Amino acid sequence: SRAKREGERVGLWDAGIAGVRSWEIALYAELRAAISRDELIVFYQPLQAAATGRIVGVEALVRWSHPTRGLLPPGAFLPMAERSALIVDVTRWVLDEALRQCAAWAARGLHVPVSVNISARMLVLDDLPSLVTGSLARHQLPPDVLTLEITESALVTQPGRAAAMLRELRSKGVKLALDDFGTGYSSMEILKALPFDEVKIDRGFVADVRGSLLDAAIVRSVLDLGHRLGLRVVGEGVEDDRTLRMMTELGCDILQGDAVSRPRPPSHLEDLLVERVAPAERPGPADGSAA
Ligand code: C2E
Ligand code: MG
Ligand code: MG
Ligand code: MG
């Protein structure tokens, strides 16, 4: 079909397999233009140390400020980008923008490490390490301000190559987080194979940790496992104060979710960061506590 040929032309990788729908191709063209027109923006969601209440970092979450459809969440365009080579451009842009923002915070005395999500497609790309180190150098930042968030499913496609690149980045001082923990396949194997610094408990388990004994048991187990492996454990999707208190009591190191702050543009995080980022926190092995 014409849509299929066009899909192949623009590099939708599975064009020949499932067939690419025409709306997807239109979206592809629009997103490609959007990147060069600076329509993408990054929101940041704070990461709070449970023990101290300090903000110890932020997660970069991409949005598309679409000229007619308004602010689009990543779910509205990333799946398409991930099926095409466009995810590389999106990731490169988000990474560089997040590090630019991190440098801007640093210039004002705010130590705000940033976490950036890395899609599976990026892990088959040989130049991920140079992309990352190039961007760090451009903004004159040390590698340990950056955490790369990887999901388990990202590691099943080409485990050997992906692992080699992640080890290379880790050896340079970039941190690694295992994202959405508990939703993948072979968590234990991946935790064993790769030098993660952090594990993020998927919000599906955190949401009902107070109401469900099953979810509470899973959260406790992940905390225990993570701590035994020397990792800091982040609870995602902490929506209310009671969940925040329970996650703290259970020993979760870092809390992320609407109870701390929703993802916001930098201009709307100003007060929170000035108030709650630890003063002159030394870069070094993050242990989730300011003590
Ligand atoms: P994620 O990396 O697991 O990010 C956390 C998601 O949970 C974010 O959704 C965040 O807004 C949401 N969240 C956090 N706290 C709460 C809460 O208390 N309640 C609720 N209901 N939701 C909460 P968002 O921003 O829509 O991002 C969704 C996913 O899209 C991310 O999941 C990540 O996998 C992907 N993503 C976002 N930005 C990027 C990016 O720049 N690059 C890549 N490759 N993926 C991205
Ligand atoms: Mg993430
Ligand atoms: Mg996550
Ligand atoms: Mg998630």
CSV table of C-alpha atoms and ligand atoms in Angstrom, one decimal:
chain,number,residue,atom,x,y,z
A,1,SER,CA,0.0,0.0,0.0
A,2,ARG,CA,1.0,3.6,-0.3
A,3,ALA,CA,1.0,4.1,3.4
A,4,LYS,CA,3.4,1.1,3.8
A,5,ARG,CA,5.8,2.5,1.2
A,6,GLU,CA,5.7,5.9,2.8
A,7,GLY,CA,6.3,4.1,6.2
A,8,GLU,CA,9.4,2.4,4.8
A,9,ARG,CA,10.6,5.7,3.3
A,10,VAL,CA,10.5,7.5,6.5
A,11,GLY,CA,12.0,4.7,8.4
A,12,LEU,CA,9.2,3.2,10.4
A,13,TRP,CA,11.1,0.0,11.2
A,14,ASP,CA,8.3,-2.5,11.3
A,15,ALA,CA,6.6,-1.1,8.2
A,16,GLY,CA,7.0,-4.4,6.4
A,17,ILE,CA,5.7,-6.5,9.3
A,18,ALA,CA,2.5,-5.2,10.7
A,19,GLY,CA,1.7,-2.5,8.1
A,20,VAL,CA,1.8,1.1,9.2
A,21,ARG,CA,-1.4,3.0,9.4
A,22,SER,CA,-1.7,6.4,7.6
A,23,TRP,CA,-2.5,8.3,10.8
A,24,GLU,CA,0.8,7.0,12.2
A,25,ILE,CA,2.7,8.3,9.3
A,26,ALA,CA,1.0,11.7,9.6
A,27,LEU,CA,2.0,11.7,13.3
A,28,TYR,CA,5.5,10.8,12.4
A,29,ALA,CA,5.9,13.7,10.0
A,30,GLU,CA,4.3,16.1,12.5
A,31,LEU,CA,6.6,14.9,15.3
A,32,ARG,CA,9.7,15.2,13.1
A,33,ALA,CA,8.8,18.8,12.3
A,34,ALA,CA,7.9,19.4,16.0
A,35,ILE,CA,11.4,18.5,17.1
A,36,SER,CA,13.0,21.1,14.9
A,37,ARG,CA,10.3,23.7,15.8
A,38,ASP,CA,11.0,23.3,19.5
A,39,GLU,CA,7.5,22.1,20.3
A,40,LEU,CA,8.7,19.4,22.7
A,41,ILE,CA,9.1,20.4,26.3
A,42,VAL,CA,10.4,18.7,29.4
A,43,PHE,CA,8.5,18.5,32.6
A,44,TYR,CA,10.4,17.5,35.8
A,45,GLN,CA,9.1,15.5,38.7
A,46,PRO,CA,10.9,15.8,42.0
A,47,LEU,CA,12.5,12.8,43.8
A,48,GLN,CA,12.2,13.2,47.5
A,49,ALA,CA,14.5,11.5,50.1
A,50,ALA,CA,12.0,9.8,52.5
A,51,ALA,CA,14.3,10.3,55.6
A,52,THR,CA,14.9,14.0,55.2
A,53,GLY,CA,12.2,15.5,52.9
A,54,ARG,CA,15.0,16.9,50.7
A,55,ILE,CA,14.7,16.9,46.9
A,56,VAL,CA,17.5,14.8,45.7
A,57,GLY,CA,16.8,14.9,41.9
A,58,VAL,CA,14.2,15.1,39.2
A,59,GLU,CA,12.9,12.8,36.5
A,60,ALA,CA,12.7,14.4,33.0
A,61,LEU,CA,9.3,13.6,31.4
A,62,VAL,CA,8.8,14.7,27.8
A,63,ARG,CA,5.6,16.5,26.6
A,64,TRP,CA,4.6,17.8,23.2
A,65,SER,CA,3.1,21.3,23.1
A,66,HIS,CA,1.1,20.6,20.0
A,67,PRO,CA,-0.1,23.7,18.1
A,68,THR,CA,-3.8,22.5,17.8
A,69,ARG,CA,-4.1,19.5,20.2
A,70,GLY,CA,-2.7,21.1,23.3
A,71,LEU,CA,-0.2,19.5,25.7
A,72,LEU,CA,0.3,15.8,24.7
A,73,PRO,CA,1.5,13.2,27.2
A,74,PRO,CA,4.3,10.9,26.1
A,75,GLY,CA,1.8,8.1,25.7
A,76,ALA,CA,0.2,10.0,22.8
A,77,PHE,CA,3.4,10.0,20.6
A,78,LEU,CA,6.2,8.0,22.1
A,79,PRO,CA,4.9,4.6,21.1
A,80,MET,CA,5.0,5.7,17.5
A,81,ALA,CA,8.4,7.3,17.9
A,82,GLU,CA,9.6,4.1,19.4
A,83,ARG,CA,8.5,2.1,16.4
A,84,SER,CA,10.6,4.4,14.2
A,85,ALA,CA,14.0,5.9,14.2
A,86,LEU,CA,12.5,9.2,15.6
A,87,ILE,CA,12.9,8.0,19.1
A,88,VAL,CA,16.6,8.6,18.7
A,89,ASP,CA,16.0,12.3,17.9
A,90,VAL,CA,13.5,12.6,20.7
A,91,THR,CA,15.9,11.0,23.2
A,92,ARG,CA,18.8,13.1,22.0
A,93,TRP,CA,16.7,16.2,22.4
A,94,VAL,CA,15.4,15.3,25.9
A,95,LEU,CA,18.8,14.3,27.2
A,96,ASP,CA,20.4,17.5,26.0
A,97,GLU,CA,17.5,19.7,27.3
A,98,ALA,CA,17.5,18.0,30.7
A,99,LEU,CA,21.3,18.5,31.0
A,100,ARG,CA,21.0,22.1,29.9
A,101,GLN,CA,18.4,22.7,32.6
A,102,CYS,CA,20.6,20.8,35.2
A,103,ALA,CA,23.5,23.1,34.3
A,104,ALA,CA,21.2,26.2,34.6
A,105,TRP,CA,20.2,25.0,38.1
A,106,ALA,CA,23.8,24.3,39.0
A,107,ALA,CA,24.8,27.8,37.9
A,108,ARG,CA,22.4,29.1,40.6
A,109,GLY,CA,23.8,26.8,43.3
A,110,LEU,CA,21.1,24.2,43.0
A,111,HIS,CA,22.4,20.6,42.8
A,112,VAL,CA,19.6,18.9,41.0
A,113,PRO,CA,20.6,15.5,39.4
A,114,VAL,CA,18.4,14.5,36.5
A,115,SER,CA,17.0,11.1,35.5
A,116,VAL,CA,16.3,10.5,31.8
A,117,ASN,CA,14.3,7.7,30.4
A,118,ILE,CA,16.0,5.6,27.7
A,119,SER,CA,13.9,3.5,25.3
A,120,ALA,CA,14.7,0.0,24.2
A,121,ARG,CA,15.5,1.3,20.7
A,122,MET,CA,18.3,3.4,22.1
A,123,LEU,CA,20.1,0.4,23.5
A,124,VAL,CA,20.7,-1.0,20.0
A,125,LEU,CA,22.3,2.2,18.9
A,126,ASP,CA,26.1,2.0,19.1
A,127,ASP,CA,26.6,5.6,19.8
A,128,LEU,CA,24.6,6.0,23.0
A,129,PRO,CA,27.7,6.3,25.2
A,130,SER,CA,29.1,9.1,23.0
A,131,LEU,CA,25.7,10.8,22.8
A,132,VAL,CA,25.6,10.9,26.6
A,133,THR,CA,29.2,11.9,27.2
A,134,GLY,CA,29.0,14.5,24.4
A,135,SER,CA,25.9,16.1,26.0
A,136,LEU,CA,27.5,16.1,29.5
A,137,ALA,CA,30.6,17.7,28.1
A,138,ARG,CA,28.6,20.3,26.2
A,139,HIS,CA,27.0,21.4,29.5
A,140,GLN,CA,30.2,21.0,31.5
A,141,LEU,CA,28.6,18.6,33.9
A,142,PRO,CA,30.1,15.6,35.8
A,143,PRO,CA,28.6,12.2,34.9
A,144,ASP,CA,27.1,11.6,38.2
A,145,VAL,CA,24.4,14.2,37.8
A,146,LEU,CA,22.8,11.9,35.3
A,147,THR,CA,20.8,8.8,35.9
A,148,LEU,CA,19.5,6.7,32.9
A,149,GLU,CA,16.2,5.0,33.5
A,150,ILE,CA,15.9,1.7,31.7
A,151,THR,CA,13.0,-0.7,31.7
A,152,GLU,CA,13.4,-4.4,31.9
A,153,SER,CA,11.7,-5.0,28.6
A,154,ALA,CA,14.4,-2.7,27.0
A,155,LEU,CA,17.0,-5.2,28.0
A,156,VAL,CA,15.4,-8.4,26.5
A,157,THR,CA,15.9,-7.5,22.8
A,158,GLN,CA,19.7,-7.4,22.6
A,159,PRO,CA,20.8,-8.1,26.1
A,160,GLY,CA,24.5,-8.5,25.4
A,161,ARG,CA,25.0,-5.3,23.4
A,162,ALA,CA,22.7,-3.2,25.6
A,163,ALA,CA,24.5,-4.5,28.7
A,164,ALA,CA,27.9,-3.7,27.3
A,165,MET,CA,26.9,-0.1,26.5
A,166,LEU,CA,25.3,0.4,29.9
A,167,ARG,CA,28.4,-1.0,31.7
A,168,GLU,CA,30.5,1.4,29.6
A,169,LEU,CA,28.4,4.4,30.7
A,170,ARG,CA,28.4,3.2,34.3
A,171,SER,CA,32.2,3.0,34.3
A,172,LYS,CA,32.3,6.6,33.2
A,173,GLY,CA,30.2,7.6,36.3
A,174,VAL,CA,26.7,7.8,34.9
A,175,LYS,CA,24.1,6.2,37.1
A,176,LEU,CA,21.6,3.5,36.1
A,177,ALA,CA,18.1,2.9,37.3
A,178,LEU,CA,15.9,-0.1,36.6
A,179,ASP,CA,12.5,1.5,35.9
A,180,ASP,CA,9.0,0.1,36.4
A,181,PHE,CA,10.4,-2.8,38.4
A,182,GLY,CA,8.1,-5.7,38.7
A,183,THR,CA,6.3,-5.4,35.4
A,184,GLY,CA,9.0,-7.2,33.3
A,185,TYR,CA,10.2,-10.7,32.9
A,186,SER,CA,13.5,-11.7,34.4
A,187,SER,CA,14.1,-9.0,37.0
A,188,MET,CA,16.5,-11.0,39.1
A,189,GLU,CA,18.7,-11.9,36.1
A,190,ILE,CA,18.8,-8.3,35.0
A,191,LEU,CA,19.6,-7.0,38.5
A,192,LYS,CA,22.4,-9.6,38.6
A,193,ALA,CA,23.8,-8.8,35.2
A,194,LEU,CA,23.9,-5.0,35.3
A,195,PRO,CA,25.5,-2.5,37.8
A,196,PHE,CA,22.3,-0.6,38.7
A,197,ASP,CA,22.4,2.1,41.3
A,198,GLU,CA,18.7,2.4,41.8
A,199,VAL,CA,15.5,0.4,41.3
A,200,LYS,CA,12.1,2.0,40.8
A,201,ILE,CA,9.1,0.1,42.1
A,202,ASP,CA,6.4,0.5,39.5
A,203,ARG,CA,3.5,2.6,40.6
A,204,GLY,CA,1.1,-0.2,40.0
A,205,PHE,CA,2.4,-1.8,43.2
A,206,VAL,CA,2.6,1.5,45.1
A,207,ALA,CA,-0.9,2.8,44.3
A,208,ASP,CA,-2.7,0.3,46.6
A,209,VAL,CA,0.1,-0.5,49.0
A,210,ARG,CA,-2.2,0.6,51.9
A,211,GLY,CA,-5.2,-1.4,50.8
A,212,SER,CA,-3.8,-4.5,49.4
A,213,LEU,CA,-1.8,-7.0,51.4
A,214,LEU,CA,-0.5,-8.5,48.2
A,215,ASP,CA,0.9,-5.2,46.9
A,216,ALA,CA,2.3,-4.4,50.4
A,217,ALA,CA,4.1,-7.8,50.4
A,218,ILE,CA,5.6,-7.1,46.9
A,219,VAL,CA,6.7,-3.6,47.9
A,220,ARG,CA,8.4,-5.0,51.1
A,221,SER,CA,10.1,-7.7,49.1
A,222,VAL,CA,11.4,-5.3,46.5
A,223,LEU,CA,12.7,-3.0,49.2
A,224,ASP,CA,14.4,-5.9,50.9
A,225,LEU,CA,15.9,-7.2,47.7
A,226,GLY,CA,17.1,-3.7,46.6
A,227,HIS,CA,18.7,-3.0,49.9
A,228,ARG,CA,20.4,-6.4,50.0
A,229,LEU,CA,21.9,-5.6,46.6
A,230,GLY,CA,23.0,-2.1,47.9
A,231,LEU,CA,20.6,-0.2,45.7
A,232,ARG,CA,18.6,2.8,46.5
A,233,VAL,CA,14.9,2.1,46.1
A,234,VAL,CA,12.5,4.6,44.6
A,235,GLY,CA,8.7,4.3,45.0
A,236,GLU,CA,6.9,5.8,42.0
A,237,GLY,CA,3.3,7.1,41.9
A,238,VAL,CA,3.0,8.0,45.6
A,239,GLU,CA,-0.3,9.8,45.2
A,240,ASP,CA,-1.3,10.9,48.7
A,241,ASP,CA,0.2,11.6,52.2
A,242,ARG,CA,-0.9,8.3,53.7
A,243,THR,CA,0.8,6.3,51.0
A,244,LEU,CA,3.8,8.6,51.4
A,245,ARG,CA,3.9,7.8,55.2
A,246,MET,CA,3.5,4.1,54.6
A,247,MET,CA,6.2,3.9,52.0
A,248,THR,CA,8.5,5.8,54.4
A,249,GLU,CA,7.7,3.4,57.2
A,250,LEU,CA,8.4,0.5,55.0
A,251,GLY,CA,11.9,1.9,54.4
A,252,CYS,CA,11.6,3.2,50.8
A,253,ASP,CA,14.6,5.6,50.2
A,254,ILE,CA,13.1,7.9,47.6
A,255,LEU,CA,9.5,8.9,46.9
A,256,GLN,CA,8.2,10.1,43.6
A,257,GLY,CA,4.6,11.0,42.9
A,258,ASP,CA,1.8,13.6,43.1
A,259,ALA,CA,2.1,13.6,46.9
A,260,VAL,CA,5.5,15.2,46.5
A,261,SER,CA,4.8,17.1,43.3
A,262,ARG,CA,3.3,16.5,39.9
A,263,PRO,CA,5.7,16.8,36.9
A,264,ARG,CA,6.0,20.5,36.2
A,265,PRO,CA,7.9,22.9,33.9
A,266,PRO,CA,11.1,24.3,35.6
A,267,SER,CA,9.5,27.7,36.1
A,268,HIS,CA,6.9,26.1,38.4
A,269,LEU,CA,9.4,24.1,40.4
A,270,GLU,CA,11.5,27.1,41.3
A,271,ASP,CA,10.2,27.6,44.9
A,272,LEU,CA,10.2,23.9,45.7
A,273,LEU,CA,13.8,23.4,44.6
A,274,VAL,CA,15.1,26.6,46.3
A,275,GLU,CA,13.5,25.5,49.5
A,276,ARG,CA,14.2,21.7,49.5
A,277,VAL,CA,17.3,20.9,47.5
A,278,ALA,CA,20.1,20.1,49.9
A,279,PRO,CA,22.6,23.0,50.1
A,280,ALA,CA,26.0,22.3,48.5
A,281,GLU,CA,25.3,18.6,48.4
A,282,ARG,CA,28.5,17.0,47.3
A,283,PRO,CA,28.3,14.9,44.1
A,284,GLY,CA,29.2,11.3,45.0
A,285,PRO,CA,27.6,8.0,45.7
A,286,ALA,CA,23.9,8.8,46.3
A,287,ASP,CA,22.5,6.9,49.2
A,288,GLY,CA,19.2,8.6,49.3
A,289,SER,CA,19.9,10.3,52.7
A,290,ALA,CA,21.4,13.7,53.3
A,291,ALA,CA,22.9,12.5,56.6
B,1,C2E,P1,7.9,6.4,33.8
B,1,C2E,O1,9.3,6.6,33.4
B,1,C2E,O2,7.6,5.3,34.7
B,1,C2E,O3,7.5,7.8,34.5
B,1,C2E,C1,6.6,7.9,35.6
B,1,C2E,C2,5.2,8.3,35.1
B,1,C2E,O4,4.3,8.2,36.2
B,1,C2E,C3,5.0,9.7,34.5
B,1,C2E,O5,4.0,9.7,33.5
B,1,C2E,C4,4.5,10.4,35.7
B,1,C2E,O6,3.8,11.6,35.4
B,1,C2E,C5,3.6,9.4,36.3
B,1,C2E,N1,3.3,9.6,37.7
B,1,C2E,C6,4.2,10.0,38.6
B,1,C2E,N2,3.6,10.1,39.8
B,1,C2E,C7,2.3,9.8,39.7
B,1,C2E,C8,1.2,9.8,40.6
B,1,C2E,O7,1.3,10.0,41.8
B,1,C2E,N3,0.0,9.4,40.0
B,1,C2E,C9,-0.1,9.1,38.7
B,1,C2E,N4,-1.3,8.8,38.3
B,1,C2E,N5,0.9,9.2,37.8
B,1,C2E,C10,2.1,9.5,38.3
B,1,C2E,P2,4.3,10.4,32.1
B,1,C2E,O8,5.0,11.6,32.2
B,1,C2E,O9,3.0,10.3,31.3
B,1,C2E,O10,5.3,9.3,31.4
B,1,C2E,C11,4.8,8.0,31.1
B,1,C2E,C12,6.0,7.2,30.6
B,1,C2E,O11,6.5,7.7,29.3
B,1,C2E,C13,7.2,7.2,31.5
B,1,C2E,O12,7.0,6.3,32.5
B,1,C2E,C14,8.3,6.8,30.5
B,1,C2E,O13,8.3,5.4,30.3
B,1,C2E,C15,7.8,7.4,29.2
B,1,C2E,N6,8.6,8.7,29.0
B,1,C2E,C16,8.3,9.9,29.5
B,1,C2E,N7,9.2,10.8,29.1
B,1,C2E,C17,10.1,10.1,28.3
B,1,C2E,C18,11.3,10.4,27.6
B,1,C2E,O14,11.8,11.6,27.5
B,1,C2E,N8,11.9,9.4,26.9
B,1,C2E,C19,11.5,8.2,26.9
B,1,C2E,N9,12.1,7.2,26.2
B,1,C2E,N10,10.4,7.8,27.6
B,1,C2E,C20,9.7,8.8,28.3
B,2,MG,MG,11.1,6.7,34.3
B,3,MG,MG,8.7,4.3,36.0
B,4,MG,MG,5.9,3.5,35.3
